[in-house]
Amino acid sequence: MPDRSTPITIVGAGALGQALARSIHSVGRPVHAIVSRSLERGGALAEEVDSRRVEEPLEPAGEAVILCVPDDHIASVVERLKLQPGSILAHCAGSRGLDVLEHQQQDQIHLGSMHPVMVLAQSGRGADALEGATAAIDGDEISRAWLEQLAEDIGMRSVMIPPECRGMYHLSAALVGGLMTGLLAAAADLWEIIGLDRSTAASALGPMVQEAGRNLEALGVLGVVMGPAARGDTGTIRRHLEELGTHAPQLLPLYRELVLLSVPYALEQGLLDEQAAMALRSVVEAASD
């Protein structure tokens, strides 16, 4: 029966594989192997977590195998795995169910999934990168219990997402973890127009993003609704639209949609009344003509 002493093989040495391996190692759980074709990245990670690097998972892997590979690569990796009876096989794809592991749907192999809701970078934080994150976990009775214990050990909270809801769940995470990062980059680039570099912009905007995240966690959804759109400040919105039209017209459609997206939440919170909301929408719609 898998437990805390079960050797774990991590397949993939990207941002998630690195964060997971470091977190597992930091709490004293054994990392059996790092499967990676990158000698530099995979080798360095294996050394860091007192493990070894292998290029292909062709030999019988550890008693627990966690796939930290792109979604489209999972099936091909699974086909090449040789697992011991009683092993756990889990993937970390947020939008995929257990069916992607169907090539290993054999007796005595326990299938599961664990997707951390976290923004991870290749050169990001160390062993605490996943601490405080939420992990969407699924699996049979054995794999789910083992993954929930692993998540708890490395400081994550567990939630159960029904298979039919994983697409919407992953969309929510991708809006923040993937698409918002594009918005942050675009916001930083606006500083170059006023003669300041990206690093200065990152230093200025980073604390704002961190505080917004803290507010969301502490105050809830309505507690983070703020800014000129939420206040019904049509004059400021007009000036923003004019600046974008002159200097960054590619951002105009996005800005308009984000302003309109804020309106229902500002109404719900009582920051706007219907008259102010109509005035705000009129300003935005006029800019799209």
GROMACS .gro file of C-alpha atoms in nm:
model
  289
    1MET     CA    1   0.000   0.000   0.000
    2PRO     CA    2   0.154   0.337  -0.103
    3ASP     CA    3   0.241   0.564   0.188
    4ARG     CA    4   0.477   0.850   0.280
    5SER     CA    5   0.781   0.626   0.220
    6THR     CA    6   0.675   0.536  -0.136
    7PRO     CA    7   0.947   0.633  -0.389
    8ILE     CA    8   0.820   0.893  -0.636
    9THR     CA    9   0.928   0.931  -0.998
   10ILE     CA   10   0.876   1.275  -1.153
   11VAL     CA   11   0.841   1.272  -1.532
   12GLY     CA   12   0.933   1.615  -1.665
   13ALA     CA   13   1.173   1.878  -1.535
   14GLY     CA   14   0.986   2.190  -1.638
   15ALA     CA   15   0.853   2.451  -1.398
   16LEU     CA   16   0.598   2.219  -1.237
   17GLY     CA   17   0.830   1.919  -1.225
   18GLN     CA   18   1.096   2.130  -1.056
   19ALA     CA   19   0.855   2.278  -0.802
   20LEU     CA   20   0.702   1.942  -0.720
   21ALA     CA   21   1.034   1.759  -0.687
   22ARG     CA   22   1.178   2.029  -0.460
   23SER     CA   23   0.865   2.038  -0.246
   24ILE     CA   24   0.856   1.659  -0.210
   25HIS     CA   25   1.225   1.644  -0.122
   26SER     CA   26   1.196   1.928   0.130
   27VAL     CA   27   0.945   1.734   0.341
   28GLY     CA   28   1.161   1.423   0.348
   29ARG     CA   29   0.974   1.212   0.097
   30PRO     CA   30   1.191   1.011  -0.147
   31VAL     CA   31   1.230   1.116  -0.511
   32HIS     CA   32   1.315   0.794  -0.695
   33ALA     CA   33   1.408   0.951  -1.030
   34ILE     CA   34   1.370   1.256  -1.252
   35VAL     CA   35   1.276   1.161  -1.607
   36SER     CA   36   1.406   1.429  -1.842
   37ARG     CA   37   1.586   1.445  -2.175
   38SER     CA   38   1.760   1.763  -2.064
   39LEU     CA   39   2.096   1.675  -1.915
   40GLU     CA   40   2.143   2.026  -1.780
   41ARG     CA   41   1.800   2.092  -1.633
   42GLY     CA   42   1.706   1.736  -1.540
   43GLY     CA   43   2.051   1.654  -1.410
   44ALA     CA   44   2.068   1.965  -1.194
   45LEU     CA   45   1.724   1.895  -1.050
   46ALA     CA   46   1.806   1.531  -0.977
   47GLU     CA   47   2.122   1.632  -0.793
   48GLU     CA   48   1.932   1.894  -0.596
   49VAL     CA   49   1.675   1.642  -0.470
   50ASP     CA   50   1.923   1.358  -0.407
   51SER     CA   51   1.790   1.155  -0.697
   52ARG     CA   52   1.903   1.049  -1.045
   53ARG     CA   53   1.814   1.154  -1.397
   54VAL     CA   54   1.694   0.907  -1.659
   55GLU     CA   55   1.603   0.993  -2.017
   56GLU     CA   56   1.322   0.747  -2.072
   57PRO     CA   57   1.088   0.579  -1.823
   58LEU     CA   58   1.139   0.239  -1.986
   59GLU     CA   59   1.247   0.043  -1.680
   60PRO     CA   60   1.005  -0.023  -1.394
   61ALA     CA   61   0.963   0.315  -1.231
   62GLY     CA   62   0.910   0.403  -0.867
   63GLU     CA   63   0.596   0.293  -0.691
   64ALA     CA   64   0.441   0.632  -0.763
   65VAL     CA   65   0.483   0.815  -1.094
   66ILE     CA   66   0.371   1.176  -1.139
   67LEU     CA   67   0.359   1.312  -1.494
   68CYS     CA   68   0.456   1.680  -1.518
   69VAL     CA   69   0.449   1.699  -1.898
   70PRO     CA   70   0.238   1.901  -2.146
   71ASP     CA   71  -0.117   1.773  -2.182
   72ASP     CA   72  -0.065   1.657  -2.540
   73HIS     CA   73   0.236   1.444  -2.440
   74ILE     CA   74   0.070   1.249  -2.160
   75ALA     CA   75  -0.068   0.964  -2.372
   76SER     CA   76   0.264   0.897  -2.548
   77VAL     CA   77   0.451   0.894  -2.216
   78VAL     CA   78   0.197   0.661  -2.059
   79GLU     CA   79   0.238   0.414  -2.346
   80ARG     CA   80   0.609   0.379  -2.266
   81LEU     CA   81   0.575   0.338  -1.890
   82LYS     CA   82   0.646   0.009  -1.717
   83LEU     CA   83   0.479   0.010  -1.378
   84GLN     CA   84   0.498  -0.226  -1.086
   85PRO     CA   85   0.172  -0.383  -0.964
   86GLY     CA   86   0.014  -0.161  -0.701
   87SER     CA   87   0.179   0.155  -0.836
   88ILE     CA   88   0.016   0.495  -0.848
   89LEU     CA   89   0.017   0.684  -1.179
   90ALA     CA   90  -0.096   1.046  -1.171
   91HIS     CA   91  -0.090   1.334  -1.416
   92CYS     CA   92  -0.088   1.708  -1.340
   93ALA     CA   93  -0.301   1.833  -1.631
   94GLY     CA   94  -0.575   2.062  -1.509
   95SER     CA   95  -0.812   2.017  -1.801
   96ARG     CA   96  -0.782   1.641  -1.844
   97GLY     CA   97  -0.954   1.356  -1.667
   98LEU     CA   98  -0.827   1.010  -1.583
   99ASP     CA   99  -0.916   0.882  -1.930
  100VAL     CA  100  -0.588   1.022  -2.063
  101LEU     CA  101  -0.415   0.749  -1.859
  102GLU     CA  102  -0.626   0.474  -2.016
  103HIS     CA  103  -0.324   0.289  -2.158
  104GLN     CA  104  -0.240   0.196  -1.799
  105GLN     CA  105  -0.592   0.095  -1.699
  106GLN     CA  106  -0.478  -0.245  -1.585
  107ASP     CA  107  -0.540  -0.431  -1.265
  108GLN     CA  108  -0.343  -0.312  -0.963
  109ILE     CA  109  -0.246   0.026  -1.115
  110HIS     CA  110  -0.409   0.317  -0.930
  111LEU     CA  111  -0.478   0.615  -1.156
  112GLY     CA  112  -0.505   0.972  -1.031
  113SER     CA  113  -0.447   1.338  -1.104
  114MET     CA  114  -0.320   1.634  -0.906
  115HIS     CA  115  -0.324   1.983  -1.057
  116PRO     CA  116  -0.181   2.267  -0.847
  117VAL     CA  117  -0.354   2.602  -0.899
  118MET     CA  118  -0.038   2.810  -0.901
  119VAL     CA  119   0.168   3.032  -1.130
  120LEU     CA  120   0.509   2.871  -1.173
  121ALA     CA  121   0.818   2.996  -1.355
  122GLN     CA  122   1.128   2.803  -1.459
  123SER     CA  123   1.348   3.024  -1.242
  124GLY     CA  124   1.088   3.084  -0.973
  125ARG     CA  125   1.081   3.005  -0.603
  126GLY     CA  126   1.232   2.695  -0.448
  127ALA     CA  127   1.084   2.424  -0.229
  128ASP     CA  128   0.804   2.650  -0.105
  129ALA     CA  129   0.669   2.731  -0.452
  130LEU     CA  130   0.355   2.522  -0.400
  131GLU     CA  131   0.293   2.614  -0.038
  132GLY     CA  132  -0.055   2.757   0.007
  133ALA     CA  133  -0.175   2.645  -0.336
  134THR     CA  134  -0.495   2.454  -0.398
  135ALA     CA  135  -0.465   2.118  -0.573
  136ALA     CA  136  -0.747   1.963  -0.775
  137ILE     CA  137  -0.726   1.591  -0.705
  138ASP     CA  138  -0.903   1.292  -0.855
  139GLY     CA  139  -0.847   0.916  -0.859
  140ASP     CA  140  -0.958   0.588  -0.716
  141GLU     CA  141  -0.980   0.539  -0.342
  142ILE     CA  142  -0.611   0.455  -0.301
  143SER     CA  143  -0.459   0.709  -0.539
  144ARG     CA  144  -0.684   0.990  -0.419
  145ALA     CA  145  -0.600   0.932  -0.054
  146TRP     CA  146  -0.228   0.914  -0.134
  147LEU     CA  147  -0.235   1.232  -0.345
  148GLU     CA  148  -0.433   1.420  -0.080
  149GLN     CA  149  -0.173   1.325   0.180
  150LEU     CA  150   0.108   1.432  -0.052
  151ALA     CA  151  -0.063   1.765  -0.116
  152GLU     CA  152  -0.109   1.821   0.258
  153ASP     CA  153   0.254   1.733   0.329
  154ILE     CA  154   0.385   1.996   0.087
  155GLY     CA  155   0.142   2.262   0.207
  156MET     CA  156  -0.139   2.246  -0.046
  157ARG     CA  157  -0.515   2.235   0.007
  158SER     CA  158  -0.712   1.969  -0.182
  159VAL     CA  159  -1.037   2.006  -0.373
  160MET     CA  160  -1.229   1.748  -0.573
  161ILE     CA  161  -1.332   1.862  -0.923
  162PRO     CA  162  -1.584   1.636  -1.104
  163PRO     CA  163  -1.445   1.512  -1.438
  164GLU     CA  164  -1.717   1.687  -1.637
  165CYS     CA  165  -1.623   2.021  -1.476
  166ARG     CA  166  -1.248   2.010  -1.527
  167GLY     CA  167  -1.262   2.218  -1.846
  168MET     CA  168  -1.432   2.509  -1.671
  169TYR     CA  169  -1.210   2.469  -1.365
  170HIS     CA  170  -0.897   2.485  -1.580
  171LEU     CA  171  -1.032   2.784  -1.771
  172SER     CA  172  -1.065   2.973  -1.444
  173ALA     CA  173  -0.707   2.890  -1.349
  174ALA     CA  174  -0.578   2.973  -1.699
  175LEU     CA  175  -0.741   3.316  -1.695
  176VAL     CA  176  -0.529   3.400  -1.391
  177GLY     CA  177  -0.220   3.185  -1.433
  178GLY     CA  178  -0.183   3.210  -1.810
  179LEU     CA  179  -0.375   3.496  -1.966
  180MET     CA  180  -0.331   3.741  -1.679
  181THR     CA  181   0.044   3.710  -1.718
  182GLY     CA  182   0.003   3.840  -2.074
  183LEU     CA  183  -0.194   4.132  -1.934
  184LEU     CA  184   0.081   4.201  -1.680
  185ALA     CA  185   0.344   4.199  -1.954
  186ALA     CA  186   0.138   4.438  -2.168
  187ALA     CA  187   0.085   4.670  -1.871
  188ALA     CA  188   0.460   4.674  -1.805
  189ASP     CA  189   0.533   4.756  -2.168
  190LEU     CA  190   0.325   5.074  -2.138
  191TRP     CA  191   0.594   5.209  -1.907
  192GLU     CA  192   0.841   5.205  -2.195
  193ILE     CA  193   0.623   5.465  -2.369
  194ILE     CA  194   0.693   5.706  -2.082
  195GLY     CA  195   1.064   5.629  -2.086
  196LEU     CA  196   1.091   5.371  -1.808
  197ASP     CA  197   1.210   5.015  -1.860
  198ARG     CA  198   1.033   4.687  -1.798
  199SER     CA  199   1.222   4.612  -1.477
  200THR     CA  200   1.106   4.941  -1.326
  201ALA     CA  201   0.752   4.858  -1.432
  202ALA     CA  202   0.775   4.510  -1.282
  203SER     CA  203   0.897   4.653  -0.951
  204ALA     CA  204   0.605   4.894  -0.945
  205LEU     CA  205   0.330   4.661  -1.063
  206GLY     CA  206   0.441   4.346  -0.880
  207PRO     CA  207   0.331   4.463  -0.533
  208MET     CA  208  -0.007   4.565  -0.678
  209VAL     CA  209  -0.060   4.214  -0.813
  210GLN     CA  210   0.043   4.059  -0.482
  211GLU     CA  211  -0.195   4.283  -0.287
  212ALA     CA  212  -0.479   4.208  -0.530
  213GLY     CA  213  -0.423   3.838  -0.468
  214ARG     CA  214  -0.421   3.886  -0.092
  215ASN     CA  215  -0.739   4.092  -0.112
  216LEU     CA  216  -0.913   3.826  -0.320
  217GLU     CA  217  -0.826   3.561  -0.062
  218ALA     CA  218  -0.912   3.774   0.241
  219LEU     CA  219  -1.208   3.980   0.118
  220GLY     CA  220  -1.365   3.764  -0.152
  221VAL     CA  221  -1.462   3.848  -0.509
  222LEU     CA  222  -1.645   4.173  -0.441
  223GLY     CA  223  -1.368   4.298  -0.216
  224VAL     CA  224  -1.124   4.324  -0.506
  225VAL     CA  225  -1.353   4.525  -0.736
  226MET     CA  226  -1.201   4.872  -0.750
  227GLY     CA  227  -1.055   5.130  -0.984
  228PRO     CA  228  -1.208   5.392  -1.216
  229ALA     CA  229  -1.453   5.149  -1.378
  230ALA     CA  230  -1.589   5.035  -1.041
  231ARG     CA  231  -1.621   5.399  -0.932
  232GLY     CA  232  -1.797   5.505  -1.252
  233ASP     CA  233  -1.518   5.752  -1.328
  234THR     CA  234  -1.605   5.813  -1.693
  235GLY     CA  235  -1.356   6.097  -1.729
  236THR     CA  236  -1.062   5.873  -1.642
  237ILE     CA  237  -1.196   5.595  -1.864
  238ARG     CA  238  -1.214   5.840  -2.158
  239ARG     CA  239  -0.855   5.949  -2.100
  240HIS     CA  240  -0.740   5.587  -2.084
  241LEU     CA  241  -0.916   5.512  -2.412
  242GLU     CA  242  -0.756   5.815  -2.576
  243GLU     CA  243  -0.407   5.717  -2.457
  244LEU     CA  244  -0.450   5.363  -2.583
  245GLY     CA  245  -0.587   5.484  -2.915
  246THR     CA  246  -0.273   5.693  -2.963
  247HIS     CA  247  -0.001   5.472  -2.817
  248ALA     CA  248  -0.126   5.113  -2.790
  249PRO     CA  249  -0.435   5.060  -3.008
  250GLN     CA  250  -0.388   4.683  -2.993
  251LEU     CA  251  -0.498   4.698  -2.628
  252LEU     CA  252  -0.818   4.893  -2.691
  253PRO     CA  253  -1.051   4.592  -2.736
  254LEU     CA  254  -0.909   4.428  -2.424
  255TYR     CA  255  -0.942   4.744  -2.215
  256ARG     CA  256  -1.302   4.797  -2.325
  257GLU     CA  257  -1.396   4.439  -2.236
  258LEU     CA  258  -1.224   4.458  -1.897
  259VAL     CA  259  -1.411   4.779  -1.811
  260LEU     CA  260  -1.743   4.623  -1.908
  261LEU     CA  261  -1.654   4.309  -1.713
  262SER     CA  262  -1.619   4.516  -1.395
  263VAL     CA  263  -1.964   4.674  -1.419
  264PRO     CA  264  -2.184   4.386  -1.291
  265TYR     CA  265  -1.956   4.334  -0.991
  266ALA     CA  266  -1.953   4.706  -0.911
  267LEU     CA  267  -2.334   4.703  -0.930
  268GLU     CA  268  -2.351   4.400  -0.703
  269GLN     CA  269  -2.122   4.566  -0.450
  270GLY     CA  270  -2.322   4.889  -0.461
  271LEU     CA  271  -2.037   5.099  -0.597
  272LEU     CA  272  -2.242   5.190  -0.904
  273ASP     CA  273  -2.610   5.250  -0.961
  274GLU     CA  274  -2.782   5.169  -1.290
  275GLN     CA  275  -2.751   5.526  -1.418
  276ALA     CA  276  -2.375   5.535  -1.358
  277ALA     CA  277  -2.339   5.191  -1.516
  278MET     CA  278  -2.524   5.307  -1.828
  279ALA     CA  279  -2.300   5.613  -1.855
  280LEU     CA  280  -1.991   5.396  -1.825
  281ARG     CA  281  -2.113   5.154  -2.090
  282SER     CA  282  -2.193   5.445  -2.323
  283VAL     CA  283  -1.838   5.579  -2.297
  284VAL     CA  284  -1.690   5.239  -2.376
  285GLU     CA  285  -1.929   5.167  -2.662
  286ALA     CA  286  -1.863   5.509  -2.816
  287ALA     CA  287  -1.492   5.426  -2.824
  288SER     CA  288  -1.561   5.113  -3.026
  289ASP     CA  289  -1.740   5.300  -3.305
   0.00000   0.00000   0.00000
